[in-house]
XYZ file of C-alpha atoms in Angstrom:
279
model
C 0.000 0.000 0.000
C 1.467 3.412 -0.959
C 2.553 5.652 1.896
C 5.220 7.977 3.204
C 8.105 7.360 5.521
C 9.193 10.144 7.862
C 12.373 10.122 9.879
C 14.555 12.635 11.650
C 17.130 14.342 9.454
C 19.857 13.036 11.748
C 19.047 9.487 10.612
C 20.206 10.306 7.083
C 23.461 11.988 8.039
C 22.527 15.420 9.392
C 24.192 17.077 6.397
C 21.240 19.359 5.690
C 20.306 19.735 9.349
C 22.701 20.084 12.264
C 25.762 20.410 10.032
C 24.328 23.628 8.594
C 22.605 24.788 11.772
C 25.777 25.060 13.882
C 27.146 27.639 11.429
C 23.948 29.699 11.295
C 23.939 33.103 12.989
C 20.719 32.281 14.848
C 22.397 29.254 16.402
C 25.521 31.208 17.305
C 23.397 33.750 19.145
C 22.114 30.974 21.415
C 25.617 30.869 22.921
C 25.488 27.109 23.470
C 28.180 26.034 25.925
C 27.433 22.315 26.302
C 25.153 19.684 24.792
C 23.547 16.400 25.783
C 22.758 14.031 22.938
C 21.501 10.486 22.585
C 23.255 7.370 23.794
C 22.190 3.742 23.464
C 20.788 1.047 25.696
C 23.002 -0.993 27.993
C 22.129 -4.461 29.322
C 24.354 -3.717 32.327
C 23.387 -1.827 35.485
C 25.336 1.158 34.161
C 24.788 3.892 31.606
C 26.874 4.191 28.478
C 28.305 7.702 28.168
C 29.813 8.725 24.847
C 32.428 11.471 24.586
C 33.235 11.055 20.909
C 32.275 9.001 17.908
C 33.609 7.362 14.823
C 33.664 9.288 11.562
C 31.230 7.910 8.977
C 32.778 7.520 5.544
C 30.532 6.225 2.772
C 32.615 5.615 -0.318
C 31.768 4.489 -3.824
C 34.402 2.692 -5.888
C 34.059 2.437 -9.656
C 36.117 0.245 -11.972
C 36.107 0.422 -15.760
C 37.471 -2.005 -18.321
C 36.963 -3.630 -21.714
C 33.764 -5.380 -22.699
C 33.250 -8.479 -24.793
C 31.492 -11.810 -25.044
C 31.265 -13.924 -21.922
C 32.894 -16.880 -23.654
C 36.330 -15.215 -23.717
C 39.240 -14.594 -21.337
C 39.362 -10.804 -21.449
C 42.096 -9.213 -19.363
C 41.714 -6.303 -16.949
C 37.915 -6.358 -16.872
C 36.069 -3.984 -14.580
C 34.754 -6.736 -12.247
C 38.220 -8.329 -12.011
C 39.880 -5.070 -11.000
C 37.120 -4.181 -8.566
C 37.367 -7.561 -6.831
C 41.114 -7.065 -6.297
C 40.439 -3.723 -4.614
C 37.605 -5.182 -2.532
C 39.963 -7.906 -1.300
C 42.313 -5.282 0.141
C 39.454 -3.613 2.004
C 38.207 -6.936 3.350
C 41.686 -7.883 4.588
C 41.813 -4.611 6.514
C 38.341 -5.368 7.847
C 39.581 -8.728 9.175
C 42.512 -7.022 10.912
C 40.188 -4.618 12.699
C 37.769 -7.378 13.643
C 40.650 -9.313 15.199
C 41.818 -6.189 17.045
C 38.363 -5.837 18.590
C 38.629 -9.395 19.902
C 42.066 -9.059 21.518
C 42.639 -5.315 22.033
C 43.114 -3.943 25.543
C 43.374 -0.382 26.845
C 46.174 0.669 29.219
C 43.811 0.155 32.156
C 43.132 -3.424 31.104
C 39.627 -2.802 29.754
C 38.766 -4.598 26.554
C 38.259 -2.654 23.348
C 34.711 -1.752 22.417
C 33.361 -1.254 18.908
C 34.117 2.471 18.956
C 37.833 1.784 19.491
C 38.297 0.116 16.118
C 37.376 0.955 12.535
C 34.634 -1.066 10.867
C 34.607 -1.614 7.110
C 31.532 -3.125 5.501
C 30.783 -3.820 1.858
C 27.190 -2.649 1.452
C 26.498 -2.922 -2.266
C 27.831 -4.381 -5.526
C 26.626 -3.463 -9.000
C 27.786 -4.696 -12.397
C 26.385 -5.940 -15.659
C 22.957 -6.680 -17.111
C 23.330 -9.639 -19.465
C 24.764 -13.031 -18.516
C 26.860 -13.324 -21.685
C 28.302 -9.799 -21.856
C 31.264 -8.678 -19.754
C 30.361 -5.266 -18.297
C 32.479 -2.189 -18.900
C 31.810 -0.898 -15.381
C 31.544 -2.334 -11.886
C 30.842 -0.422 -8.698
C 30.690 -1.106 -4.992
C 29.990 0.822 -1.829
C 31.583 0.670 1.605
C 30.292 1.937 4.924
C 33.410 2.776 6.940
C 33.335 4.068 10.517
C 36.752 5.510 11.381
C 37.797 5.386 15.029
C 39.050 8.712 16.469
C 42.091 6.760 17.662
C 43.149 6.281 14.032
C 45.380 8.726 12.190
C 42.728 10.003 9.789
C 45.099 11.224 7.055
C 47.158 8.047 7.195
C 44.046 5.889 6.948
C 42.672 7.898 4.030
C 45.996 7.544 2.220
C 45.901 3.791 2.824
C 42.479 3.240 1.243
C 43.305 5.613 -1.605
C 46.351 3.413 -2.185
C 44.097 0.360 -2.391
C 42.130 2.028 -5.160
C 45.205 3.319 -6.992
C 46.667 -0.199 -7.109
C 44.400 -0.991 -10.057
C 44.290 1.087 -13.266
C 40.918 2.486 -14.218
C 39.546 2.400 -10.664
C 38.328 5.549 -8.891
C 36.854 6.386 -5.496
C 34.479 9.098 -4.348
C 33.205 10.101 -0.927
C 29.419 9.983 -1.016
C 29.377 11.056 2.621
C 32.358 11.845 4.769
C 33.030 13.544 8.091
C 36.632 14.555 8.706
C 36.700 15.817 12.281
C 37.379 13.513 15.233
C 37.233 15.990 18.123
C 36.632 14.371 21.514
C 35.002 15.868 24.606
C 37.369 15.848 27.580
C 36.330 13.481 30.370
C 38.569 14.775 33.134
C 38.702 17.739 35.511
C 39.789 20.057 32.691
C 36.143 20.026 31.560
C 33.735 21.607 34.077
C 30.775 20.000 32.280
C 32.241 16.561 32.766
C 32.937 17.290 36.426
C 29.318 18.324 36.988
C 28.030 15.327 35.035
C 30.159 12.773 36.880
C 29.420 14.344 40.279
C 25.686 14.261 39.529
C 25.873 10.575 38.620
C 27.823 9.835 41.778
C 25.255 11.700 43.875
C 22.448 9.620 42.361
C 24.409 6.346 42.682
C 24.311 5.903 38.916
C 27.222 3.965 37.443
C 28.432 4.642 33.914
C 30.981 3.480 31.351
C 32.667 5.908 28.952
C 33.000 4.878 25.321
C 33.344 6.102 21.757
C 29.959 5.992 20.034
C 30.191 3.312 17.320
C 27.808 5.026 14.890
C 27.088 8.728 14.334
C 24.956 11.400 15.996
C 24.554 15.159 15.657
C 27.112 15.567 18.457
C 29.933 15.400 15.947
C 28.860 18.696 14.390
C 28.750 20.364 17.803
C 32.182 19.091 18.809
C 33.568 20.228 15.468
C 32.703 23.858 16.289
C 34.091 23.608 19.811
C 30.961 22.749 21.814
C 31.583 19.855 24.234
C 28.908 17.169 24.079
C 28.096 13.923 25.837
C 25.809 11.224 24.512
C 23.780 9.497 27.203
C 20.385 7.841 27.351
C 18.996 6.568 30.633
C 18.604 3.033 29.332
C 20.509 0.794 31.722
C 19.344 -2.799 32.286
C 17.769 -2.550 28.848
C 18.377 -4.881 25.884
C 20.144 -3.300 22.924
C 17.504 -3.474 20.180
C 18.435 -0.423 18.137
C 16.004 -0.217 15.171
C 15.074 -3.841 15.853
C 11.701 -5.456 16.438
C 10.194 -4.905 19.886
C 12.606 -2.096 20.790
C 11.497 -1.022 24.248
C 12.295 0.370 27.667
C 10.892 -0.793 30.991
C 8.537 1.362 33.044
C 10.853 1.612 36.057
C 13.751 2.755 33.860
C 11.530 5.374 32.233
C 10.524 6.799 35.614
C 14.093 6.711 36.930
C 15.190 8.518 33.784
C 12.846 11.426 34.451
C 14.417 11.969 37.860
C 17.911 11.493 36.424
C 17.509 14.171 33.765
C 15.679 16.506 36.115
C 18.638 16.434 38.490
C 21.331 16.421 35.809
C 19.933 19.252 33.690
C 19.341 21.385 36.782
C 22.963 21.008 37.835
C 24.310 21.648 34.361
C 22.113 24.729 34.028
C 23.584 26.185 37.204
C 27.158 26.180 35.923
C 28.300 29.798 35.719
C 30.404 31.513 33.078
C 33.024 32.157 35.745
C 33.302 28.421 36.476
C 33.742 27.657 32.779
C 36.417 30.347 32.418
C 38.226 29.132 35.532
C 38.464 25.662 34.012
C 39.801 27.065 30.751
C 42.465 29.088 32.572
C 43.772 25.935 34.233
């Protein structure tokens, strides 16, 4: 049955929403000093608090080559060259997947998804007829670059993959190139207030890099510290899945949590912020 599908602009990248808004004069006049954004559910008795996120890179790779009848051995065809490039990306994907399994931080905590870079092949397109070798083959990758990666070095690496085959090009369909993190120590008055508020309410939390992308990245890029947190502890992670839900007691606790937290954050003075910056 015909219909319409409506979603928040953030769900499709935020390029025409928050990315533009943070540079608008009306937004600048709001004098935003700090932001709270979304987090995700945690099955543990602790909140997940995100102080940064991975950079979403959506890339399209196109290979071109000679055409001909499918009964022949034609060299340097578009699909052949594209598959060689894809193999390099998938090898890098395997390395990162292994790193997630064995990686440890200095404090002994295991790596989480936000600490590594994910690389996923999301589409392949080539050819129409079974007996004709296509002149063009394309693929798309969804890459989420960890802020702990050297961004320029990583970009040079994947560009090298593409350049290894003649007649293969790459374009960024969507790319964010800022990996600013929000400080989670005493140098950030907002973090101090947040962590003290959680302690006062006996709410445990775990700090992580957000594995996907939210509007927070655009705020951090213009110098506004932001934390991503949703009061969804003891809640199954069913993001965009069937039967996504939250329990009644968590919902009610969340109201009290945000009431207390937002009140405390709102009472931070300009002098306190400046004093932190001077340190």
